[in-house]
Amino acid sequence: MFERSVSGPEKLAFDDPVAELHVRIVNGTVNVVGTDEGPARLEVSEVEGPPLVVTQRDGVLTVAYEDLPWKGFLKWLDRKGWRRSAVVSLAVPAHTRVEVGVVGAGAVVSGVKGPSVVKGVTGDATLVALSGPVRADTVSGNVEAQSVTGDLRFNSVSGDLTVVDGSGSTVRADSVSGSMIVDLAPDGPTDIRLTSVSGEIAIRLPDPADAEVEANTASGAVSNAFDGLRVHGQWGA
């Protein structure tokens, strides 16, 4: 069992194995990198307001505020608690399970092969070269996924989703008003299901493509740029 309160710049290395990483911060930035060598490492370069609490227990490394629980995270809107900020960087074994929660902060997760879960209230997230299953839930934060090869699931109220060079076998995305741009380079069968109430949806596939597409809209237009694909049906223009 390891526990430390961090109120200023500090670097820590963890000799004990790390199987799970939990990070929850408000404002600032969090950067998580999966590596194939060395122990887990933490660098806190800036802390304003309440200290961050760093704990390691039974293979779980946690960097978070004591008053910011993971359960019900997306409903955390304590304005008084927003008077805080932290800049945190972590390097963990590539197969670590990663959970990152941000409120008003930017998050970057890269090189992780284990499952990744990202929750954001107003913070944006960038996901790079993740090969494990990925789940991203936001209220208004945007998510950009680059070269993600694992299954991707995204849920948001008004946040946008951008997928670049995606090659996972499954993409599931739901949003109320957020837009979705999904640029895929699949290396095998891929199942894509995108749903939005008022946001725009764009899917880009390699040409030629072997694809079956079903698109439904109540009031928006449907268009395509594939010569062999025709738009028909009574819904949509």
Coordinates of N, CA and C in Angstrom, one line a residue:
M1 N 0.8 -1.2 0.0 CA 0.0 0.0 0.0 C 0.9 1.2 0.0
F2 N 0.6 2.1 -1.0 CA 1.4 3.4 -1.1 C 0.4 4.5 -1.2
E3 N 0.6 5.6 -0.4 CA -0.3 6.8 -0.5 C 0.6 8.0 -0.3
R4 N 0.3 9.0 -1.1 CA 1.0 10.3 -1.0 C 0.1 11.4 -1.5
S5 N 0.2 12.5 -0.8 CA -0.6 13.7 -1.2 C 0.4 14.6 -1.9
V6 N 0.0 15.0 -3.1 CA 0.9 15.8 -4.0 C 0.3 17.2 -4.2
S7 N 1.0 18.2 -3.7 CA 0.5 19.6 -3.8 C 1.4 20.4 -4.7
G8 N 2.4 19.9 -5.3 CA 3.3 20.6 -6.1 C 4.0 19.7 -7.1
P9 N 4.9 20.2 -7.9 CA 5.7 19.4 -8.9 C 6.4 18.2 -8.2
E10 N 6.2 17.1 -8.8 CA 6.9 15.9 -8.2 C 6.9 14.8 -9.2
K11 N 8.0 13.9 -9.1 CA 8.1 12.7 -9.9 C 8.2 11.5 -9.0
L12 N 7.5 10.5 -9.5 CA 7.4 9.2 -8.7 C 7.6 8.0 -9.6
A13 N 8.2 7.0 -9.2 CA 8.3 5.7 -9.9 C 7.8 4.6 -9.0
F14 N 7.1 3.6 -9.6 CA 6.4 2.6 -8.8 C 7.0 1.2 -9.2
D15 N 7.7 0.7 -8.3 CA 8.4 -0.6 -8.6 C 7.4 -1.8 -8.6
D16 N 6.3 -1.7 -7.8 CA 5.3 -2.7 -7.7 C 4.5 -2.7 -9.1
P17 N 4.1 -3.9 -9.5 CA 3.4 -4.0 -10.8 C 2.1 -3.2 -10.8
V18 N 1.8 -2.6 -11.9 CA 0.5 -1.8 -12.1 C -0.3 -2.5 -13.2
A19 N -1.5 -2.9 -12.8 CA -2.4 -3.6 -13.7 C -3.6 -2.7 -14.1
E20 N -3.9 -1.7 -13.2 CA -5.0 -0.7 -13.5 C -4.5 0.7 -13.2
L21 N -5.0 1.6 -14.0 CA -4.7 3.0 -13.7 C -6.0 3.8 -13.7
H22 N -6.2 4.6 -12.6 CA -7.4 5.4 -12.5 C -6.9 6.9 -12.3
V23 N -7.3 7.8 -13.2 CA -7.0 9.2 -13.1 C -8.2 10.0 -13.1
R24 N -8.4 11.0 -12.2 CA -9.5 11.9 -12.2 C -9.0 13.3 -11.8
I25 N -9.1 14.2 -12.8 CA -8.6 15.6 -12.5 C -9.6 16.6 -13.0
V26 N -9.5 17.8 -12.5 CA -10.3 19.0 -12.9 C -9.4 20.0 -13.5
N27 N -9.7 20.5 -14.7 CA -8.8 21.5 -15.4 C -7.4 20.9 -15.6
G28 N -6.6 21.6 -16.4 CA -5.3 21.2 -16.6 C -5.2 20.1 -17.8
T29 N -4.3 19.2 -17.6 CA -4.0 18.2 -18.7 C -3.6 16.9 -18.0
V30 N -4.0 15.8 -18.7 CA -3.5 14.5 -18.3 C -3.0 13.8 -19.5
N31 N -1.8 13.2 -19.4 CA -1.3 12.5 -20.6 C -0.8 11.1 -20.1
V32 N -1.4 10.0 -20.7 CA -1.1 8.7 -20.3 C -0.5 8.0 -21.5
V33 N 0.7 7.3 -21.3 CA 1.4 6.6 -22.4 C 1.6 5.2 -22.0
G34 N 1.3 4.2 -22.8 CA 1.6 2.9 -22.6 C 3.0 2.5 -23.1
T35 N 3.8 1.9 -22.3 CA 5.2 1.5 -22.6 C 5.4 0.0 -22.4
D36 N 6.4 -0.5 -23.1 CA 6.8 -1.9 -23.0 C 8.0 -2.2 -22.1
E37 N 8.5 -1.1 -21.5 CA 9.6 -1.3 -20.6 C 9.6 -0.4 -19.4
G38 N 10.2 -0.8 -18.3 CA 10.4 0.0 -17.1 C 9.1 0.0 -16.3
P39 N 9.3 0.5 -15.0 CA 8.1 0.6 -14.1 C 7.2 1.7 -14.5
A40 N 6.0 1.8 -13.8 CA 5.1 2.9 -14.0 C 5.7 4.1 -13.4
R41 N 5.5 5.2 -14.1 CA 6.1 6.5 -13.7 C 5.1 7.6 -13.7
L42 N 5.2 8.5 -12.8 CA 4.2 9.7 -12.7 C 5.0 10.9 -12.6
E43 N 4.6 11.9 -13.4 CA 5.2 13.3 -13.2 C 4.1 14.3 -13.1
V44 N 4.0 15.0 -12.0 CA 3.1 16.0 -11.7 C 3.9 17.3 -11.9
S45 N 3.6 18.1 -12.9 CA 4.4 19.3 -13.2 C 3.7 20.6 -12.7
E46 N 2.4 20.4 -12.3 CA 1.7 21.6 -11.8 C 0.4 21.2 -11.0
V47 N 0.3 21.8 -9.9 CA -1.0 21.6 -9.1 C -1.4 22.9 -8.5
E48 N -2.6 23.3 -8.7 CA -3.2 24.5 -8.1 C -4.5 24.1 -7.4
G49 N -4.7 24.6 -6.2 CA -5.8 24.2 -5.4 C -5.6 23.0 -4.5
P50 N -6.6 22.2 -4.3 CA -6.4 21.0 -3.5 C -5.4 20.0 -4.0
P51 N -4.7 19.3 -3.1 CA -3.7 18.4 -3.6 C -4.3 17.1 -4.3
L52 N -3.5 16.5 -5.1 CA -3.9 15.2 -5.7 C -3.4 14.1 -4.7
V53 N -4.2 13.1 -4.7 CA -3.9 12.0 -3.8 C -3.5 10.8 -4.7
V54 N -2.2 10.3 -4.5 CA -1.7 9.2 -5.3 C -1.7 8.0 -4.4
T55 N -2.3 6.9 -4.9 CA -2.3 5.7 -4.1 C -2.0 4.5 -5.0
Q56 N -1.4 3.5 -4.4 CA -1.2 2.2 -5.2 C -1.6 1.1 -4.2
R57 N -2.5 0.3 -4.6 CA -3.0 -0.8 -3.8 C -3.4 -2.0 -4.7
D58 N -2.9 -3.2 -4.4 CA -3.3 -4.4 -5.1 C -3.3 -4.2 -6.7
G59 N -2.2 -3.6 -7.1 CA -2.0 -3.4 -8.6 C -2.8 -2.3 -9.2
V60 N -3.5 -1.5 -8.4 CA -4.3 -0.4 -8.9 C -3.6 0.9 -8.5
L61 N -3.2 1.7 -9.5 CA -2.6 3.0 -9.3 C -3.6 4.1 -9.5
T62 N -3.8 5.0 -8.5 CA -4.9 6.0 -8.6 C -4.2 7.4 -8.4
V63 N -4.6 8.3 -9.3 CA -4.2 9.7 -9.2 C -5.5 10.5 -9.3
A64 N -5.9 11.1 -8.2 CA -7.2 11.7 -8.2 C -7.4 12.7 -7.1
Y65 N -8.5 13.4 -7.1 CA -8.9 14.2 -6.0 C -9.8 13.4 -5.1
E66 N -9.7 13.6 -3.8 CA -10.5 12.8 -2.9 C -12.0 13.0 -3.0
D67 N -12.4 14.2 -3.4 CA -13.9 14.5 -3.5 C -14.4 14.3 -4.9
L68 N -13.7 13.6 -5.8 CA -14.1 13.4 -7.2 C -14.2 11.9 -7.5
P69 N -15.3 11.2 -7.1 CA -15.4 9.8 -7.3 C -15.7 9.4 -8.8
W70 N -15.3 8.2 -9.1 CA -15.6 7.7 -10.5 C -17.1 7.4 -10.7
K71 N -17.7 6.9 -9.7 CA -19.2 6.6 -9.8 C -19.9 8.0 -9.9
G72 N -20.8 8.1 -10.9 CA -21.5 9.4 -11.1 C -20.6 10.5 -11.6
F73 N -19.5 10.2 -12.2 CA -18.5 11.2 -12.6 C -19.1 12.2 -13.5
L74 N -19.9 11.8 -14.5 CA -20.4 12.8 -15.5 C -21.4 13.8 -14.9
K75 N -21.8 13.5 -13.7 CA -22.8 14.5 -13.0 C -22.1 15.4 -12.0
W76 N -20.8 15.3 -12.0 CA -20.0 16.2 -11.0 C -19.9 17.6 -11.6
L77 N -20.7 18.5 -11.0 CA -20.7 19.9 -11.4 C -20.6 20.8 -10.3
D78 N -19.8 20.5 -9.3 CA -19.5 21.4 -8.1 C -18.6 22.5 -8.6
R79 N -19.3 23.7 -8.8 CA -18.6 24.8 -9.4 C -17.5 25.3 -8.4
K80 N -17.7 25.2 -7.1 CA -16.7 25.6 -6.2 C -15.4 24.8 -6.3
G81 N -15.6 23.5 -6.7 CA -14.5 22.6 -6.8 C -13.7 22.8 -8.1
W82 N -14.2 23.7 -9.0 CA -13.5 24.0 -10.2 C -12.3 24.8 -10.0
R83 N -12.1 25.4 -8.8 CA -10.9 26.3 -8.6 C -9.7 25.4 -8.3
R84 N -9.4 24.6 -9.3 CA -8.2 23.7 -9.1 C -7.7 23.4 -10.5
S85 N -6.5 22.9 -10.6 CA -5.9 22.5 -11.9 C -4.7 21.6 -11.6
A86 N -4.4 20.7 -12.5 CA -3.3 19.9 -12.4 C -2.8 19.5 -13.8
V87 N -1.5 19.3 -14.0 CA -0.9 18.8 -15.2 C -0.2 17.6 -14.8
V88 N -0.6 16.4 -15.4 CA -0.2 15.1 -14.9 C 0.2 14.3 -16.2
S89 N 1.4 13.6 -16.1 CA 1.9 12.7 -17.1 C 2.2 11.4 -16.5
L90 N 1.7 10.3 -17.1 CA 2.0 8.9 -16.6 C 2.5 8.0 -17.7
A91 N 3.4 7.2 -17.4 CA 3.8 6.1 -18.3 C 3.5 4.8 -17.5
V92 N 2.8 3.9 -18.2 CA 2.4 2.6 -17.5 C 2.6 1.5 -18.5
P93 N 2.7 0.3 -18.0 CA 2.8 -0.9 -18.9 C 1.7 -0.9 -19.9
A94 N 2.0 -1.3 -21.1 CA 1.1 -1.1 -22.3 C -0.2 -1.9 -22.0
H95 N -0.2 -3.0 -21.3 CA -1.4 -3.8 -21.1 C -2.2 -3.4 -19.9
T96 N -1.9 -2.3 -19.3 CA -2.7 -1.7 -18.2 C -4.1 -1.4 -18.6
R97 N -5.0 -1.6 -17.7 CA -6.4 -1.1 -17.9 C -6.4 0.3 -17.4
V98 N -6.9 1.2 -18.3 CA -6.8 2.7 -18.0 C -8.2 3.3 -17.9
E99 N -8.4 4.0 -16.8 CA -9.6 4.8 -16.7 C -9.2 6.2 -16.4
V100 N -9.7 7.1 -17.3 CA -9.4 8.6 -17.1 C -10.7 9.4 -17.1
G101 N -10.8 10.2 -16.1 CA -11.9 11.1 -16.0 C -11.4 12.6 -15.9
V102 N -12.0 13.4 -16.7 CA -11.6 14.8 -16.8 C -12.8 15.8 -16.7
V103 N -12.7 16.8 -15.9 CA -13.6 17.9 -15.9 C -12.9 19.2 -16.3
G104 N -13.2 19.7 -17.5 CA -12.6 20.9 -18.0 C -11.1 20.7 -18.4
A105 N -10.6 19.5 -18.4 CA -9.2 19.2 -18.7 C -9.1 18.5 -20.0
G106 N -7.9 18.6 -20.6 CA -7.6 17.8 -21.8 C -7.0 16.5 -21.4
A107 N -7.3 15.5 -22.2 CA -6.7 14.1 -21.9 C -6.2 13.6 -23.2
V108 N -5.0 13.0 -23.1 CA -4.4 12.2 -24.2 C -4.0 10.9 -23.7
V109 N -4.5 9.8 -24.4 CA -4.1 8.4 -24.0 C -3.6 7.8 -25.3
S110 N -2.4 7.2 -25.2 CA -1.7 6.7 -26.3 C -0.9 5.4 -26.0
G111 N -0.9 4.5 -27.0 CA 0.0 3.3 -26.9 C -0.5 2.3 -25.9
V112 N -1.8 2.3 -25.5 CA -2.3 1.4 -24.5 C -2.9 0.2 -25.2
K113 N -2.6 -1.0 -24.8 CA -3.1 -2.2 -25.4 C -4.2 -2.8 -24.6
G114 N -4.4 -2.4 -23.3 CA -5.4 -2.9 -22.5 C -6.7 -2.1 -22.7
P115 N -7.8 -2.4 -22.0 CA -9.0 -1.7 -22.1 C -8.8 -0.2 -21.7
S116 N -9.5 0.7 -22.4 CA -9.4 2.1 -22.0 C -10.8 2.7 -21.8
V117 N -11.0 3.4 -20.8 CA -12.3 4.1 -20.5 C -12.0 5.6 -20.2
V118 N -12.6 6.5 -21.0 CA -12.4 7.9 -20.8 C -13.8 8.6 -20.6
K119 N -13.9 9.4 -19.5 CA -15.1 10.1 -19.2 C -14.7 11.6 -19.1
G120 N -15.5 12.4 -19.8 CA -15.2 13.9 -19.8 C -16.5 14.7 -19.6
V121 N -16.5 15.6 -18.7 CA -17.7 16.5 -18.6 C -17.6 17.6 -19.6
T122 N -16.5 18.4 -19.6 CA -16.3 19.4 -20.6 C -14.9 19.3 -21.2
G123 N -14.1 18.4 -20.8 CA -12.8 18.2 -21.4 C -12.8 17.4 -22.7
D124 N -11.8 17.8 -23.6 CA -11.7 17.0 -24.8 C -10.6 15.9 -24.6
A125 N -10.8 14.8 -25.4 CA -9.9 13.7 -25.3 C -9.3 13.3 -26.7
T126 N -8.0 13.0 -26.7 CA -7.4 12.5 -27.9 C -6.8 11.1 -27.6
L127 N -7.2 10.1 -28.4 CA -6.9 8.7 -28.2 C -6.0 8.3 -29.4
V128 N -4.8 7.8 -29.1 CA -3.9 7.5 -30.2 C -3.3 6.1 -30.1
A129 N -3.4 5.3 -31.2 CA -2.8 4.0 -31.2 C -3.2 3.1 -30.1
L130 N -4.5 3.0 -29.8 CA -5.0 2.1 -28.8 C -5.5 0.8 -29.4
S131 N -5.0 -0.3 -28.9 CA -5.4 -1.6 -29.6 C -6.4 -2.4 -28.7
G132 N -6.6 -2.0 -27.5 CA -7.7 -2.6 -26.7 C -9.0 -2.0 -26.9
P133 N -10.1 -2.6 -26.3 CA -11.4 -1.9 -26.4 C -11.4 -0.6 -25.8
V134 N -12.1 0.4 -26.4 CA -12.2 1.8 -26.0 C -13.6 2.2 -25.7
R135 N -13.9 2.8 -24.6 CA -15.2 3.4 -24.4 C -14.9 4.9 -24.0
A136 N -15.7 5.8 -24.6 CA -15.5 7.2 -24.3 C -16.9 7.8 -24.1
D137 N -17.2 8.4 -22.9 CA -18.4 9.0 -22.6 C -18.2 10.5 -22.2
T138 N -18.9 11.4 -22.8 CA -18.7 12.8 -22.5 C -20.1 13.5 -22.4
V139 N -20.1 14.6 -21.8 CA -21.3 15.5 -21.8 C -21.2 16.5 -23.0
S140 N -20.1 17.3 -23.0 CA -19.9 18.2 -24.1 C -18.5 18.1 -24.6
G141 N -17.7 17.3 -24.1 CA -16.3 17.2 -24.6 C -16.2 16.4 -25.9
N142 N -15.3 16.8 -26.7 CA -15.0 16.2 -28.0 C -14.0 15.0 -27.9
V143 N -14.1 14.0 -28.7 CA -13.2 12.9 -28.7 C -12.6 12.7 -30.1
E144 N -11.3 12.7 -30.2 CA -10.6 12.4 -31.5 C -9.8 11.1 -31.3
A145 N -10.1 10.1 -32.1 CA -9.4 8.8 -32.1 C -8.6 8.6 -33.3
Q146 N -7.3 8.4 -33.1 CA -6.3 8.3 -34.2 C -5.7 6.9 -34.2
S147 N -5.8 6.2 -35.3 CA -5.2 4.9 -35.4 C -5.6 3.9 -34.3
V148 N -6.9 4.0 -33.9 CA -7.4 3.1 -32.9 C -7.8 1.7 -33.6
T149 N -7.2 0.6 -33.1 CA -7.5 -0.7 -33.8 C -8.5 -1.5 -32.9
G150 N -8.8 -1.1 -31.7 CA -9.7 -1.8 -30.8 C -11.1 -1.4 -31.1
D151 N -12.1 -2.1 -30.6 CA -13.5 -1.7 -30.7 C -13.7 -0.4 -30.0
L152 N -14.5 0.5 -30.6 CA -14.7 1.8 -30.1 C -16.2 2.1 -29.8
R153 N -16.5 2.5 -28.6 CA -17.8 2.9 -28.2 C -17.8 4.3 -27.7
F154 N -18.7 5.2 -28.2 CA -18.8 6.6 -27.8 C -20.2 7.0 -27.5
N155 N -20.4 7.7 -26.4 CA -21.7 8.3 -26.0 C -21.5 9.7 -25.6
S156 N -22.3 10.6 -26.1 CA -22.2 12.0 -25.7 C -23.5 12.8 -25.8
V157 N -23.6 13.9 -25.2 CA -24.8 14.7 -25.3 C -24.5 15.7 -26.5
S158 N -23.5 16.5 -26.4 CA -23.2 17.4 -27.5 C -21.8 17.4 -28.0
G159 N -21.0 16.4 -27.5 CA -19.6 16.3 -28.0 C -19.5 15.7 -29.4
D160 N -18.4 16.1 -30.1 CA -18.2 15.6 -31.4 C -17.2 14.4 -31.4
L161 N -17.3 13.5 -32.3 CA -16.4 12.4 -32.5 C -15.7 12.4 -33.8
T162 N -14.4 12.3 -33.8 CA -13.6 12.3 -35.0 C -12.7 11.0 -35.0
V163 N -12.9 10.1 -35.9 CA -12.1 8.9 -36.0 C -11.2 9.0 -37.3
V164 N -9.9 8.9 -37.1 CA -9.0 9.0 -38.2 C -8.2 7.7 -38.3
D165 N -8.2 7.1 -39.5 CA -7.4 5.8 -39.7 C -7.9 4.7 -38.7
G166 N -9.2 4.6 -38.5 CA -9.7 3.6 -37.6 C -9.7 2.3 -38.3
S167 N -9.4 1.2 -37.6 CA -9.4 -0.1 -38.2 C -10.0 -1.2 -37.2
G168 N -10.8 -0.8 -36.2 CA -11.4 -1.7 -35.3 C -12.5 -2.4 -36.0
S169 N -12.9 -3.6 -35.4 CA -14.0 -4.4 -36.0 C -15.4 -3.8 -35.6
T170 N -15.5 -2.9 -34.6 CA -16.8 -2.4 -34.2 C -16.6 -0.9 -33.8
V171 N -17.6 -0.1 -34.3 CA -17.7 1.3 -33.9 C -19.1 1.5 -33.6
R172 N -19.4 2.0 -32.3 CA -20.7 2.3 -31.9 C -20.7 3.7 -31.3
A173 N -21.5 4.6 -31.8 CA -21.5 6.0 -31.4 C -22.9 6.5 -31.3
D174 N -23.2 7.2 -30.2 CA -24.5 7.8 -30.0 C -24.3 9.2 -29.4
S175 N -25.0 10.2 -30.0 CA -25.0 11.6 -29.6 C -26.3 12.2 -29.8
V176 N -26.6 13.3 -29.0 CA -27.8 14.0 -29.2 C -27.6 15.1 -30.3
S177 N -26.6 15.9 -30.1 CA -26.4 17.0 -31.1 C -25.0 17.0 -31.6
G178 N -24.1 16.2 -31.1 CA -22.7 16.2 -31.6 C -22.6 15.6 -33.0
S179 N -21.6 16.0 -33.7 CA -21.3 15.5 -35.1 C -20.3 14.4 -35.0
M180 N -20.3 13.5 -36.0 CA -19.4 12.4 -36.1 C -18.8 12.3 -37.5
I181 N -17.5 12.2 -37.5 CA -16.7 12.0 -38.7 C -15.9 10.8 -38.5
V182 N -16.2 9.7 -39.2 CA -15.5 8.4 -39.1 C -14.8 8.1 -40.3
D183 N -13.4 8.1 -40.3 CA -12.6 7.8 -41.4 C -11.9 6.5 -41.1
L184 N -12.3 5.4 -41.9 CA -11.9 4.1 -41.6 C -10.9 3.5 -42.7
A185 N -10.0 2.7 -42.2 CA -9.1 2.0 -43.1 C -9.2 0.5 -42.6
P186 N -10.3 -0.2 -42.7 CA -10.5 -1.5 -42.1 C -9.6 -2.5 -42.7
D187 N -9.0 -3.4 -41.9 CA -8.2 -4.5 -42.4 C -9.0 -5.8 -42.2
G188 N -10.3 -5.7 -42.0 CA -11.2 -6.9 -41.9 C -12.6 -6.4 -41.8
P189 N -13.6 -7.3 -41.6 CA -15.0 -6.9 -41.4 C -15.2 -5.9 -40.3
T190 N -15.9 -4.9 -40.6 CA -16.2 -3.8 -39.6 C -17.7 -3.5 -39.5
D191 N -18.2 -3.4 -38.3 CA -19.6 -3.1 -38.1 C -19.7 -1.7 -37.5
I192 N -20.3 -0.7 -38.2 CA -20.4 0.6 -37.7 C -21.8 1.0 -37.5
R193 N -22.1 1.5 -36.3 CA -23.5 2.0 -36.0 C -23.4 3.3 -35.4
L194 N -23.9 4.4 -36.1 CA -23.8 5.7 -35.6 C -25.2 6.3 -35.5
T195 N -25.5 7.0 -34.3 CA -26.9 7.5 -34.1 C -26.7 8.9 -33.6
S196 N -27.5 9.9 -34.2 CA -27.5 11.2 -33.6 C -28.9 11.8 -33.9
V197 N -29.3 12.7 -32.9 CA -30.6 13.3 -33.1 C -30.5 14.5 -34.1
S198 N -29.6 15.4 -33.9 CA -29.5 16.6 -34.8 C -28.1 16.8 -35.3
G199 N -27.1 16.0 -34.9 CA -25.8 16.2 -35.4 C -25.5 15.5 -36.8
E200 N -24.5 16.0 -37.5 CA -24.2 15.5 -38.8 C -23.3 14.3 -38.7
I201 N -23.5 13.3 -39.6 CA -22.7 12.1 -39.6 C -22.0 12.0 -41.0
A202 N -20.7 11.7 -41.0 CA -19.9 11.5 -42.2 C -19.1 10.2 -42.0
I203 N -19.1 9.3 -43.0 CA -18.3 8.1 -42.9 C -17.5 8.0 -44.2
R204 N -16.2 7.9 -44.0 CA -15.3 7.8 -45.2 C -14.7 6.4 -45.2
L205 N -14.8 5.7 -46.4 CA -14.3 4.3 -46.5 C -13.4 4.3 -47.7
P206 N -12.4 3.4 -47.8 CA -11.5 3.3 -49.0 C -12.4 2.9 -50.2
D207 N -11.9 3.4 -51.3 CA -12.6 3.1 -52.6 C -11.6 2.3 -53.5
P208 N -11.9 1.1 -53.9 CA -13.3 0.5 -53.8 C -13.5 -0.1 -52.4
A209 N -14.8 -0.2 -52.0 CA -15.2 -0.7 -50.7 C -16.2 -1.8 -50.9
D210 N -16.2 -2.7 -50.0 CA -17.2 -3.8 -50.0 C -18.0 -3.5 -48.7
A211 N -19.2 -2.8 -48.9 CA -19.9 -2.3 -47.7 C -21.4 -2.3 -47.9
E212 N -22.1 -2.6 -46.9 CA -23.5 -2.5 -46.8 C -23.9 -1.4 -45.9
V213 N -24.6 -0.4 -46.4 CA -24.9 0.8 -45.7 C -26.4 1.0 -45.5
E214 N -26.8 1.3 -44.3 CA -28.2 1.6 -44.0 C -28.3 3.0 -43.3
A215 N -28.9 4.0 -43.9 CA -28.9 5.3 -43.3 C -30.4 5.7 -43.2
N216 N -30.8 6.2 -42.0 CA -32.1 6.7 -41.8 C -32.1 8.1 -41.3
T217 N -32.9 9.0 -41.8 CA -33.0 10.4 -41.3 C -34.4 10.9 -41.3
A218 N -34.8 11.7 -40.3 CA -36.1 12.2 -40.3 C -36.2 13.5 -41.1
S219 N -35.2 14.4 -41.0 CA -35.3 15.7 -41.7 C -34.0 16.1 -42.4
G220 N -32.9 15.4 -42.2 CA -31.7 15.8 -42.8 C -31.5 15.1 -44.2
A221 N -30.5 15.5 -44.9 CA -30.3 14.9 -46.2 C -29.3 13.8 -46.1
V222 N -29.4 12.8 -47.1 CA -28.5 11.7 -47.2 C -27.8 11.8 -48.5
S223 N -26.5 11.7 -48.6 CA -25.8 11.7 -49.8 C -24.6 10.8 -49.8
N224 N -24.1 10.4 -51.0 CA -23.0 9.5 -51.0 C -22.2 9.7 -52.3
A225 N -20.9 9.3 -52.2 CA -20.0 9.6 -53.3 C -19.5 8.3 -53.9
F226 N -20.1 7.2 -53.7 CA -19.8 5.9 -54.3 C -20.6 5.7 -55.5
D227 N -20.0 5.4 -56.7 CA -20.7 5.2 -57.9 C -21.7 4.1 -57.9
G228 N -21.4 3.0 -57.2 CA -22.3 1.9 -57.1 C -23.3 1.9 -56.0
L229 N -23.4 3.0 -55.3 CA -24.3 3.1 -54.1 C -25.4 4.1 -54.4
R230 N -26.6 3.6 -54.3 CA -27.8 4.5 -54.6 C -28.5 4.8 -53.4
V231 N -29.0 6.0 -53.2 CA -29.9 6.4 -52.1 C -31.3 6.3 -52.5
H232 N -32.1 5.5 -51.7 CA -33.5 5.3 -52.0 C -34.3 5.1 -50.7
G233 N -35.6 5.3 -50.8 CA -36.4 5.2 -49.7 C -37.2 6.4 -49.5
Q234 N -38.2 6.4 -48.6 CA -39.1 7.5 -48.4 C -38.6 8.6 -47.4
W235 N -37.6 8.2 -46.6 CA -37.2 9.2 -45.6 C -35.9 9.9 -46.1
G236 N -35.9 11.2 -45.8 CA -34.7 12.0 -46.2 C -34.7 12.4 -47.7
A237 N -33.9 13.4 -47.9 CA -33.9 13.9 -49.3 C -32.9 13.0 -50.2

